XYZ file of C-alpha atoms in Angstrom:
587
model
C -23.495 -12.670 -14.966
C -20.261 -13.157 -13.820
C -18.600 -13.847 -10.474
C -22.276 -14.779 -9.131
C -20.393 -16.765 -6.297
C -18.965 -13.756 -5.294
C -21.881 -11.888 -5.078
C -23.620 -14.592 -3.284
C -22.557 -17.189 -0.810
C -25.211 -19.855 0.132
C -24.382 -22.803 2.824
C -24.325 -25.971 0.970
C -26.382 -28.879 1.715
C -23.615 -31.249 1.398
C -24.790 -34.291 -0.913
C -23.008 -37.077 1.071
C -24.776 -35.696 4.386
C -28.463 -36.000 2.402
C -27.545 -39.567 1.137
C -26.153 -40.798 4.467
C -29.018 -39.423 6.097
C -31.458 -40.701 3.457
C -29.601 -44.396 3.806
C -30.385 -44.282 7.293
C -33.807 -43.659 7.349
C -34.248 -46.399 4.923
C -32.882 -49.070 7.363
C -36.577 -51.355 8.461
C -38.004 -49.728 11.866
C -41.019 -51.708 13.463
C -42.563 -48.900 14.358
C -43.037 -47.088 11.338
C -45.974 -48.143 9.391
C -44.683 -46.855 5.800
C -41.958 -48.002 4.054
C -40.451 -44.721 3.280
C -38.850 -42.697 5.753
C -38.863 -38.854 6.222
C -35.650 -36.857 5.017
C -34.798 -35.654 8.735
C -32.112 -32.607 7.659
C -32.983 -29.187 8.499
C -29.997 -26.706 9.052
C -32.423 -23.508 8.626
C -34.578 -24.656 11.530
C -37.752 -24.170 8.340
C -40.825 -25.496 9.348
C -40.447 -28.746 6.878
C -43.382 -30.946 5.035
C -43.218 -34.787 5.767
C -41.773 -35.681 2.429
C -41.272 -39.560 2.258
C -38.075 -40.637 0.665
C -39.605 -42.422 -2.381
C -37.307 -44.479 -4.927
C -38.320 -41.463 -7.274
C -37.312 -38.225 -5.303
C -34.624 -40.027 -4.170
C -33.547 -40.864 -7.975
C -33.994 -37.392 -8.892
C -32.655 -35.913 -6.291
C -29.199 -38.449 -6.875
C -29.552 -37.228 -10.678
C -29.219 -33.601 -9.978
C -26.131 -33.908 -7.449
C -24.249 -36.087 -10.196
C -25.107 -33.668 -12.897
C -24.184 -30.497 -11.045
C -20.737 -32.614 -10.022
C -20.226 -32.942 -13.993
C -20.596 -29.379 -14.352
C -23.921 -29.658 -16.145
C -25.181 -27.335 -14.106
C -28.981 -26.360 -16.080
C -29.916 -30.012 -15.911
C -29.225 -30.168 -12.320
C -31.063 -26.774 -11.720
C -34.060 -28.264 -13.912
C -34.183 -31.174 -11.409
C -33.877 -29.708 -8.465
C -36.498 -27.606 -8.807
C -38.576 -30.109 -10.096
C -38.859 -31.882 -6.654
C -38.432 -28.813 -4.862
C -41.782 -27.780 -6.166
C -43.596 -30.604 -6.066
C -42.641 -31.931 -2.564
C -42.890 -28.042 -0.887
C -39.341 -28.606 0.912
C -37.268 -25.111 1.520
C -34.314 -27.235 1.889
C -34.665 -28.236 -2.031
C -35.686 -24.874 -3.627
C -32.334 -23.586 -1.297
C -30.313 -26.273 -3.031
C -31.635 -25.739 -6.842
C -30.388 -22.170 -5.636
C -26.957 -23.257 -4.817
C -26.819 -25.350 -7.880
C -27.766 -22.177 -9.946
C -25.144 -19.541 -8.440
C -22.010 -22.331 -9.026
C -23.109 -22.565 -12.797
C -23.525 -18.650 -13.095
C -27.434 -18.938 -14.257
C -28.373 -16.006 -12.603
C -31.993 -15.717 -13.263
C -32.504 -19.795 -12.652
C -30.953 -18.848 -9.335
C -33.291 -15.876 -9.051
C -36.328 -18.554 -9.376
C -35.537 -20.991 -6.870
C -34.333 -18.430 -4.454
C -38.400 -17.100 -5.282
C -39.401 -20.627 -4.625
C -37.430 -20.804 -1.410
C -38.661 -17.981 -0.392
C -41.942 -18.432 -1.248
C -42.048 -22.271 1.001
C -40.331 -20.289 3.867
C -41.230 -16.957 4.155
C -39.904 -16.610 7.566
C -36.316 -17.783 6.472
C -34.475 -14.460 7.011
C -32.113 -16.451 5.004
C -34.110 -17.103 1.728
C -35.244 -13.299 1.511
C -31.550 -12.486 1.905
C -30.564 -14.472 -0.929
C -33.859 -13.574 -3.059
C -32.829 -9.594 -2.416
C -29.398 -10.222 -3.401
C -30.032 -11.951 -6.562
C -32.697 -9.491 -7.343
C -29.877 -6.559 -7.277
C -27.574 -8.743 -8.731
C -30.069 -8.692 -11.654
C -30.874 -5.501 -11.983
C -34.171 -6.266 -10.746
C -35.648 -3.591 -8.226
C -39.019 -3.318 -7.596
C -39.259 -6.071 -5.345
C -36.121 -5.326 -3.953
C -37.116 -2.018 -3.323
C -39.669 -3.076 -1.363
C -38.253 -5.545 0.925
C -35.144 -2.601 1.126
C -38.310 -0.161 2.245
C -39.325 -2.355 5.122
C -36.222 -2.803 6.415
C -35.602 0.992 6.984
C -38.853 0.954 8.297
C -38.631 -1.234 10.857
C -35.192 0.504 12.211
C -35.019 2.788 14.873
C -32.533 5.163 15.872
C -29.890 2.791 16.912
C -30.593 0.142 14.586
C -31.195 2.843 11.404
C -27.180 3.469 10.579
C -26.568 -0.350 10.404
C -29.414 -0.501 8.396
C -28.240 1.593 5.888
C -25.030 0.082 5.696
C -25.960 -3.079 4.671
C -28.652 -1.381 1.890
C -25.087 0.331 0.731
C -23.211 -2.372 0.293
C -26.304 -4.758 -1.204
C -26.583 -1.996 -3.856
C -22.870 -2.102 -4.559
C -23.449 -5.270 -5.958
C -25.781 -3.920 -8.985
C -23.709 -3.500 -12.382
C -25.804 -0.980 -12.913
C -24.231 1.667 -10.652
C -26.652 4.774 -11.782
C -29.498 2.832 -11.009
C -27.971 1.807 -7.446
C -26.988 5.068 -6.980
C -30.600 6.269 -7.869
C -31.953 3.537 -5.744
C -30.560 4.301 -2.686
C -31.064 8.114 -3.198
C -35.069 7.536 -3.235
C -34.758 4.749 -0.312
C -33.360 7.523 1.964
C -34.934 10.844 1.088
C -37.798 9.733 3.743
C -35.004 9.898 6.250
C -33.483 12.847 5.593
C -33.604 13.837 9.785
C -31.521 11.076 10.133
C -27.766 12.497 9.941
C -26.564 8.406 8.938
C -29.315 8.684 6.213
C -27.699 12.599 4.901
C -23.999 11.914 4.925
C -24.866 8.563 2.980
C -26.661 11.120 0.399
C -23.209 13.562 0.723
C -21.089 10.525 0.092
C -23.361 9.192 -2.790
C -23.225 12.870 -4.178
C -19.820 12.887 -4.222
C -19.432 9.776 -5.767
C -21.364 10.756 -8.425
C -19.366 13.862 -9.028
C -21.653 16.227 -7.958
C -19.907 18.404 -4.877
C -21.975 21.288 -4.732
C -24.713 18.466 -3.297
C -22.263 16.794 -1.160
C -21.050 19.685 0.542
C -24.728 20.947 0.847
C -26.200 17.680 2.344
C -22.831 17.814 4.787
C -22.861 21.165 6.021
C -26.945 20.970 6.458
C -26.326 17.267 8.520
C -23.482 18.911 10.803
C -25.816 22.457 10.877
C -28.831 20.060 12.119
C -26.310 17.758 14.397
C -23.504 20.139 15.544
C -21.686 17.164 17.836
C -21.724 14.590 15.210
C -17.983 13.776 14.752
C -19.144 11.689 11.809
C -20.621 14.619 9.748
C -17.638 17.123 10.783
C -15.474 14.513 9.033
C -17.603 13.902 6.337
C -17.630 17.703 5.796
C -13.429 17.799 6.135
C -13.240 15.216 3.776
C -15.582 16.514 0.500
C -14.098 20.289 1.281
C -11.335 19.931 -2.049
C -9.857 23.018 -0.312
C -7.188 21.291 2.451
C -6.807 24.896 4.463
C -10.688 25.448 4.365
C -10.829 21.920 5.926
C -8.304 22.696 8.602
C -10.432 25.408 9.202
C -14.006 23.000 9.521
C -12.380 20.873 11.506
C -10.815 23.625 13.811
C -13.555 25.093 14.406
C -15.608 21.919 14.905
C -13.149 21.357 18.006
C -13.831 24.650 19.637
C -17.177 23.618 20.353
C -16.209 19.622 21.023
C -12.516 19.889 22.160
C -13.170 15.894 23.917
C -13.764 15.086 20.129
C -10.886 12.624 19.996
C -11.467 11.445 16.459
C -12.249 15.075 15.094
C -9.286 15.882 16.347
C -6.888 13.074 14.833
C -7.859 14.032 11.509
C -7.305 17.825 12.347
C -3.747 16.891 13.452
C -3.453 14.608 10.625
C -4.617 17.542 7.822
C -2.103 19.716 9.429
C 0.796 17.074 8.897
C -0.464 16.518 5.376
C 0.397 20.688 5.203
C 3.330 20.721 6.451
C 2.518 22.618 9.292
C 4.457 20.208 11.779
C 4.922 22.544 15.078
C 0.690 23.082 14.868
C 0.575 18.957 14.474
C 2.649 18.245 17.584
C 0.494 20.506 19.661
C -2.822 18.882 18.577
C -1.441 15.356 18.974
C 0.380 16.437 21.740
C -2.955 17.379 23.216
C -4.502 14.060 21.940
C -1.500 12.493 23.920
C -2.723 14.238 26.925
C -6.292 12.308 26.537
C -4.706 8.728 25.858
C -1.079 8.476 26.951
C -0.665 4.680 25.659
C -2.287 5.957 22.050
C -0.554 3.703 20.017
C -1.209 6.179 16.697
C -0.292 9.333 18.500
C 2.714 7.742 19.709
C 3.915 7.156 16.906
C 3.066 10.229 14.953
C 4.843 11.967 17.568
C 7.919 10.098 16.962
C 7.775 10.596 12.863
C 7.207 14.668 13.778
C 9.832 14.432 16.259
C 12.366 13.090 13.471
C 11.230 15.952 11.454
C 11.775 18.432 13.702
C 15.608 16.955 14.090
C 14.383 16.345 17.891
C 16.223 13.077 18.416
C 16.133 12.413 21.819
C 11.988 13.028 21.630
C 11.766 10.670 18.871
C 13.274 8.151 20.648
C 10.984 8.133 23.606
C 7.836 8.309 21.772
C 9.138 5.444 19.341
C 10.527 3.141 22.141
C 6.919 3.814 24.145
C 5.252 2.466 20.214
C 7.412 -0.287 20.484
C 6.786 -1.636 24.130
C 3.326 -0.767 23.708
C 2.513 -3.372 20.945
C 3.958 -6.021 22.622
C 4.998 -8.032 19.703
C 1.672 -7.815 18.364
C 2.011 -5.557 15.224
C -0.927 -6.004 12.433
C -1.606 -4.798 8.917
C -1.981 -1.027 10.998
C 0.406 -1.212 13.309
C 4.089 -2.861 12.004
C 6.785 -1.784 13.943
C 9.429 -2.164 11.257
C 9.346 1.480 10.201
C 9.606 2.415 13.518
C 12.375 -0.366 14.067
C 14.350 1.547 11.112
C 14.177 5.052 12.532
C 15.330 3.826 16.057
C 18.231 1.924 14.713
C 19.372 4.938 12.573
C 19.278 7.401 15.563
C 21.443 5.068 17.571
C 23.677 4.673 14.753
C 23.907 8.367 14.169
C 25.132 8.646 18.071
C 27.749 6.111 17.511
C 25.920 3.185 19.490
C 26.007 0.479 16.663
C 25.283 -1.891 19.527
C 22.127 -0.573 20.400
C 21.161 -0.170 16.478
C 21.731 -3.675 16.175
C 19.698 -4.856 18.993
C 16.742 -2.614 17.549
C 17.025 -4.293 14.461
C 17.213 -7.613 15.553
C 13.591 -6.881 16.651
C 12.011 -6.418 12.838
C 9.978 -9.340 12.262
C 10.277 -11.240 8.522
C 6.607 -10.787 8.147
C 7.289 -8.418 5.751
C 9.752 -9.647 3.204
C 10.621 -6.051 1.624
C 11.242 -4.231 5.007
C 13.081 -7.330 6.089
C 15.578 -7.565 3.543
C 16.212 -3.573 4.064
C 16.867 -4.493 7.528
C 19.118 -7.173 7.437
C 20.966 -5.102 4.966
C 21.579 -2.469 7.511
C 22.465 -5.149 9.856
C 25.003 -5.941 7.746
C 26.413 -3.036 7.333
C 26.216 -2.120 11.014
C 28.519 -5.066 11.911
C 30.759 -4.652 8.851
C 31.143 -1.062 10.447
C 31.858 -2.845 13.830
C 34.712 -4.399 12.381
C 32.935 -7.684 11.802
C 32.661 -8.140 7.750
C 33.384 -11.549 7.966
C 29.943 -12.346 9.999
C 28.103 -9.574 8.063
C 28.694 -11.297 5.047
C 27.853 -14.417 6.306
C 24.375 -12.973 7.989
C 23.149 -12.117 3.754
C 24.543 -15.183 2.582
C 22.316 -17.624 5.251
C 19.079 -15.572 4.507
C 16.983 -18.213 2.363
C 14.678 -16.184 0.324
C 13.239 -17.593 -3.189
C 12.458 -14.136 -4.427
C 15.559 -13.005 -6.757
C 14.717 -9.043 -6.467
C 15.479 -9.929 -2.737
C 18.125 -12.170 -3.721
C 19.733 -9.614 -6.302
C 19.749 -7.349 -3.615
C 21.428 -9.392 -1.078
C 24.575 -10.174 -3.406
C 24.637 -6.071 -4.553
C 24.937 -5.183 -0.549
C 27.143 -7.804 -0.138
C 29.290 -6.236 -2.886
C 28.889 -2.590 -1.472
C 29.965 -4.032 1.618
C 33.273 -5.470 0.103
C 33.640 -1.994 -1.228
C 33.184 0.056 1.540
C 36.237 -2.071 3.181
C 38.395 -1.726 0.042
C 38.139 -5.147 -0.894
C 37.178 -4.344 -4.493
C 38.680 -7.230 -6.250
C 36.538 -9.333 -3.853
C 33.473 -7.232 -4.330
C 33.674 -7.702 -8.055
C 34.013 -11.142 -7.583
C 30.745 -11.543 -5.747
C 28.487 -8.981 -8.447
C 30.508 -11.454 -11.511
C 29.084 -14.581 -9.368
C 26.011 -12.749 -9.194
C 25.917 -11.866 -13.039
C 26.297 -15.208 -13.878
C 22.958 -16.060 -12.415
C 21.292 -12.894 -13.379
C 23.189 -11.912 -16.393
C 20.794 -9.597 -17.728
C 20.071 -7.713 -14.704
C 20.281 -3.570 -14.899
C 21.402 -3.449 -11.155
C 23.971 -5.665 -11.087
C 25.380 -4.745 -13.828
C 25.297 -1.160 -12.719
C 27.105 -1.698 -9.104
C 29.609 -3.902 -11.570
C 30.748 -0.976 -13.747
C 31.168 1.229 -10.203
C 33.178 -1.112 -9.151
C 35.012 -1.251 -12.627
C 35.497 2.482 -12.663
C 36.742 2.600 -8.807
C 39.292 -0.388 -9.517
C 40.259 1.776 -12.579
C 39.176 -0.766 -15.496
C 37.370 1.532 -17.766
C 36.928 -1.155 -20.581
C 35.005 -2.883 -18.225
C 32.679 -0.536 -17.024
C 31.908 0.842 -20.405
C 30.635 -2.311 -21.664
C 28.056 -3.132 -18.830
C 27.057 0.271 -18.961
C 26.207 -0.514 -22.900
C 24.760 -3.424 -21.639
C 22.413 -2.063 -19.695
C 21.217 0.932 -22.411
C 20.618 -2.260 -24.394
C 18.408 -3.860 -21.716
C 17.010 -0.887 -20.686
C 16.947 2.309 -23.371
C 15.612 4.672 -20.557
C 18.023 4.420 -18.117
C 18.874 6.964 -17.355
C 21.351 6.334 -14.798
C 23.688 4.729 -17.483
C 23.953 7.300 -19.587
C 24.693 9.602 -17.193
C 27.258 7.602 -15.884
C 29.440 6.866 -18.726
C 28.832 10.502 -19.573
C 30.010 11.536 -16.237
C 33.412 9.230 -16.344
C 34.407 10.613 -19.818
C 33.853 14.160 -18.679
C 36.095 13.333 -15.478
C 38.577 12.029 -17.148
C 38.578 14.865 -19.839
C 38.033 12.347 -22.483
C 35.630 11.984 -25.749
C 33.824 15.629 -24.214
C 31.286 15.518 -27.200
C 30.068 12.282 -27.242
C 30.284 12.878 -23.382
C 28.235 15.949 -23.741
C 25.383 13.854 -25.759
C 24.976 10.750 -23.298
C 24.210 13.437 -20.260
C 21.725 15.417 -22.499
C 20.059 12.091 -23.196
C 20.286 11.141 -19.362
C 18.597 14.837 -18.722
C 15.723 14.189 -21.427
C 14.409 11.148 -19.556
C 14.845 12.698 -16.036
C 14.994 16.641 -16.593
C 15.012 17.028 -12.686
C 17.601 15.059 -11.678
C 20.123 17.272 -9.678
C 22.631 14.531 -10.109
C 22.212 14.334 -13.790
C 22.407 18.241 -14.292
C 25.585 17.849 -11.795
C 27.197 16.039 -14.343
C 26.139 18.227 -17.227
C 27.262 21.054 -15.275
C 30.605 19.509 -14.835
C 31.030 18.445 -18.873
C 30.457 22.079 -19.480
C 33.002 22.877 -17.589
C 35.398 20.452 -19.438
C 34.173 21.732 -22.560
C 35.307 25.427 -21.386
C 31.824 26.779 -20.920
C 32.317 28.238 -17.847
C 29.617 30.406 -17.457
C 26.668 27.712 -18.942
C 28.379 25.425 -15.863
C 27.822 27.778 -13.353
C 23.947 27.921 -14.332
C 23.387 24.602 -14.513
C 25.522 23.687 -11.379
C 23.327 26.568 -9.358
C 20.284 24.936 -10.481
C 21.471 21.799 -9.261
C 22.106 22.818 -5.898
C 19.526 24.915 -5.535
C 17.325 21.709 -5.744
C 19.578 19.394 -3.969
C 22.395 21.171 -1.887
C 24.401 18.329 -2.056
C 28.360 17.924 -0.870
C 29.300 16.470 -4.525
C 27.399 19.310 -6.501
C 29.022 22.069 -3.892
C 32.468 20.298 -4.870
C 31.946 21.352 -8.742
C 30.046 23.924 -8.782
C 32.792 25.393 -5.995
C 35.668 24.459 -8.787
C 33.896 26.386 -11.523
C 33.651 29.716 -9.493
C 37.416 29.119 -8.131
C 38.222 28.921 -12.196
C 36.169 31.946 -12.890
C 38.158 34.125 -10.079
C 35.530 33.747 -7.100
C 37.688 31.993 -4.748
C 36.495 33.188 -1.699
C 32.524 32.246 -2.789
C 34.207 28.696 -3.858
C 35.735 28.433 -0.352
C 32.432 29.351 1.717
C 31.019 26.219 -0.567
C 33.378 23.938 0.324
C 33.334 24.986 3.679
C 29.424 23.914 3.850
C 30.436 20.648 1.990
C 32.660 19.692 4.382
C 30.716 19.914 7.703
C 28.040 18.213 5.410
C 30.381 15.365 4.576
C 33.935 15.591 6.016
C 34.938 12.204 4.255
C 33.587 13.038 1.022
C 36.571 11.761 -1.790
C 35.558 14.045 -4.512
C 36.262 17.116 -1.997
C 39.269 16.015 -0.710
C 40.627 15.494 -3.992
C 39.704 18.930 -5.304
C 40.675 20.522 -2.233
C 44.269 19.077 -2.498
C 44.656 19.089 -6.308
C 43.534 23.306 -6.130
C 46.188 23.544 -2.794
C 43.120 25.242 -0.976
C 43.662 25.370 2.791
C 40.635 27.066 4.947
């Protein structure tokens, strides 16, 4: 079997201990009237024979530990067991155990855990290991019964631990029909038992069968109407999300103090997009815990939704105080971090963006690169490019995604300030070291085309569909720049309709198509495509074309309501500017 040691994890009896030990006892004592001492180790407190260290046990017992540190793992087992059953000692049979697991002999392991067992059948230990192994083998019937007591013996408090440890012991069979089976019979005694019935839901479910699993879960929550535990488990198998809304809702009418119930309600709402009826239940779950670390920041996502800015900031600056600098794998304040930063920047207070993102922790390697991108461009915004640059090129990072990244937002950054011939010195830098690298190749023919060297662009845009046949993004971008400049229209016309057969959604791509359909004279196929475009993304660029085509096709005063919405969208926006000026439209 493989992965035994994973299944099963016994505390070694550490050879050097035994033989230091052993040495020990063999030192001369007056008072002891044979000359071979006792072994005197007993970390399972077993009730131990008096097993004098002979020459020949201790031989043996030498012979296994060397063979089982060669890897010869059988022999060692073979050994082991030979003394463990012939001197009666638990600690033995629990090492020819050990010996067995490391070498993967599962049913060699199976017989000494027996033998350990069977030496020291109080060891809560040694039936642990003996059930395990038994499961591990497929082996039941015994397991069964030792699985039997143990439910047994549980009460009501004690019963829904039980049954979580029979779960995950059976989790370890391969054979997951027979677990599944298993586990099915072990409970059916205990069906009054609402633990014991929602295990039988889940296992239902997991075996595909709903109609069960919502029978056993609506009979558990008719027989226990408070349990939170089978309301959830009842939300959860319900495939309908509106029908479990609905459980859950009315669930809470009877138990409104059911604080968990009531998370998941808010939650299932979110997941529906029904964000006012979210903020009122979390709002109410706010009520109950003001400190809520969850809540509070659920509050602050919904506010940011719901374009309430000055909400989001409270309930995200109460998220952030109130972990303290203690963020774990379910509570990281980066995203958080993020949104703050951007809401001060959208105010005009880079300071105050900058200080919240000074606070993102490089636990996260991702999320921290994203940040101190932002940072960068914060202060480069601030009129500081000079120490943006330098805070991307002191980041020490031996991941080149991250790295690739850094030198592309230091480019962008170069850009942004009109230093192109700089910024195309930084991707070339960066293209030496990655010369095959779709990204930086892309941002360097963007730069090409802005600094007017068409040549240059066009061949690492070839580059890249060499590298990368599916990218789309390249095709659509060469296609784009010949249909701007009114050049090569046909084979312009076939590298868009390639871009649009790998991403047939893209508004961007279908922008440009639009656009080469206008070049081509089609005025009326660009007008289609170009509504279809910004019906799906209602973008400033798209409005800019599609705005062009209706002002060519006599609608001037529909083209001027577009631009009009393009330009409180994005008053800086080149491409509508350009247009604007070129068509000598004034509003």
């Amino acid at each position: 079997m493989k992965n035994i040691s994973s299944i099963l994890t016994v505390s070694a009896l550490l050879s050097a201990s035994i033989i230091l030990n052993a040495a020990q006892a063999a030192e001369p004592n007056p008072n002891q009237s044979s000359p071979h001492p006792s072994i005197a180790i007993n970390p399972g407190n077993d009730v131990l024979p008096e097993l004098p260290l002979s020459d020949e046990l201790l031989f043996k017992y030498l012979s296994a530990e060397v063979a089982a540190q060669r890897g010869n793992f059988l022999a060692a087992h073979a050994t082991m067991m030979s003394i463990a059953r012939s001197s009666r000692d638990p600690r033995l049979a629990r090492r020819a155990a050990e010996i067995a697991i490391s070498g993967k002999l599962v049913a060699e392991a199976l017989k000494a855990a027996r033998l350990w067992q069977e030496i020291a059948p109080q060891s809560e230990e040694a039936a642990q290991v003996t059930l395990s192994l038994e499961l591990a083998s497929n082996q039941t019937d015994n397991a069964k019964k030792s699985l039997a007591k143990r439910l047994a013996a549980s009460n009501e408090k004690t019963m829904p631990g039980v049954i979580v440890q029979i779960e995950r012991l059976l989790a370890r069979m391969p054979d997951k029909t027979k677990a599944a089976a298993l586990l099915k019979e072990l409970l059916e005694p205990y069906r009054g038992s609402v633990e014991a019935r929602l295990t039988l839901a889940q296992l239902a479910m997991l075996s595909g069968d709903r109609a069960s699993a919502l029978r056993e879960a609506r009979e558990a929550l008719a027989a226990h109407p408070q349990s939170e535990l089978a309301a959830l488990t009842l939300a959860q198998i319900l495939a309908d999300k509106t029908e479990a809304s609905q459980s859950l809702a009315e669930f809470l009418q009877k138990n409104p103090n059911s604080r968990d119930v009531r998370m998941a309600y808010a939650r299932s709402l979110f997941e529906q997009a029904k964000v006012d009826e979210a903020k009122k239940e979390f709002k109410t779950l706010l009520q109950q815990s003001p400190k809520d670390q969850t809540v509070l920041y659920a509050m602050g996502l919904l506010s940011v939704q719901t374009n309430e800015l000055a909400n989001a900031e409270t309930y995200l600056t109460a998220y952030i105080n109130s972990l303290e600098g203690k963020g774990d794998s379910e509570r990281d304040a980066t995203q958080a971090l993020l949104i703050l930063a951007q809401i001060a920047e959208d105010r005009g207070d880079i300071d105050g963006a900058l200080k919240w993102l000074d606070l993102v922790e490089q636990s996260s390697q991702s999320t921290y690169i994203g940040a101190v991108l932002k940072r960068a461009q914060l202060l480069a915004k601030n009129g500081k490019l000079s120490q943006a640059r330098e805070s991307l090129n002191e980041l020490d990072t031996d991941n080149n995604d991250d790295r690739i990244k850094l030198i592309i937002g230091e480019a962008q950054l170069l850009r942004d300030a009109g230093e192109l011939g700089e910024a195309m010195h930084v991707i070339e830098e960066g293209m030496t070291r990655f010369p095959d690298n779709a990204d930086l190749l892309y941002e360097h023919a963007m730069l090409a085309e802005k600094n007017k060297q068409f040549d240059v662009m066009e061949k690492s845009l070839r580059k890249i569909m060499t590298l990368t046949p599916n990218n789309q993004h390249a095709y659509n971008a060469l296609g784009y720049s010949l249909a701007e400049r009114n050049l090569r229209l046909p084979e312009a016309y076939d590298l868009v309709k390639h871009a649009l057969e790998l991403a047939p959604s893209d508004p961007y791509i279908m922008d440009s198509m639009g656009w080469v359909e206008f070049r081509m004279g089609r005025l009326e196929k660009a007008e289609e495509i170009l509504r279809q475009a910004y019906a799906i993304k209602p973008d400033a660029e798209i409005a800019v074309h599609l705005g062009e085509v209706l002002w060519v096709r006599g609608r001037e005063e529909e083209a001027k309501n577009l631009w009009r919405t393009a330009l409180s969208q994005d008053p800086k926006n080149e491409t509508l500017k350009g247009t604007l000026q070129r068509l000598q439209v004034k509003f």
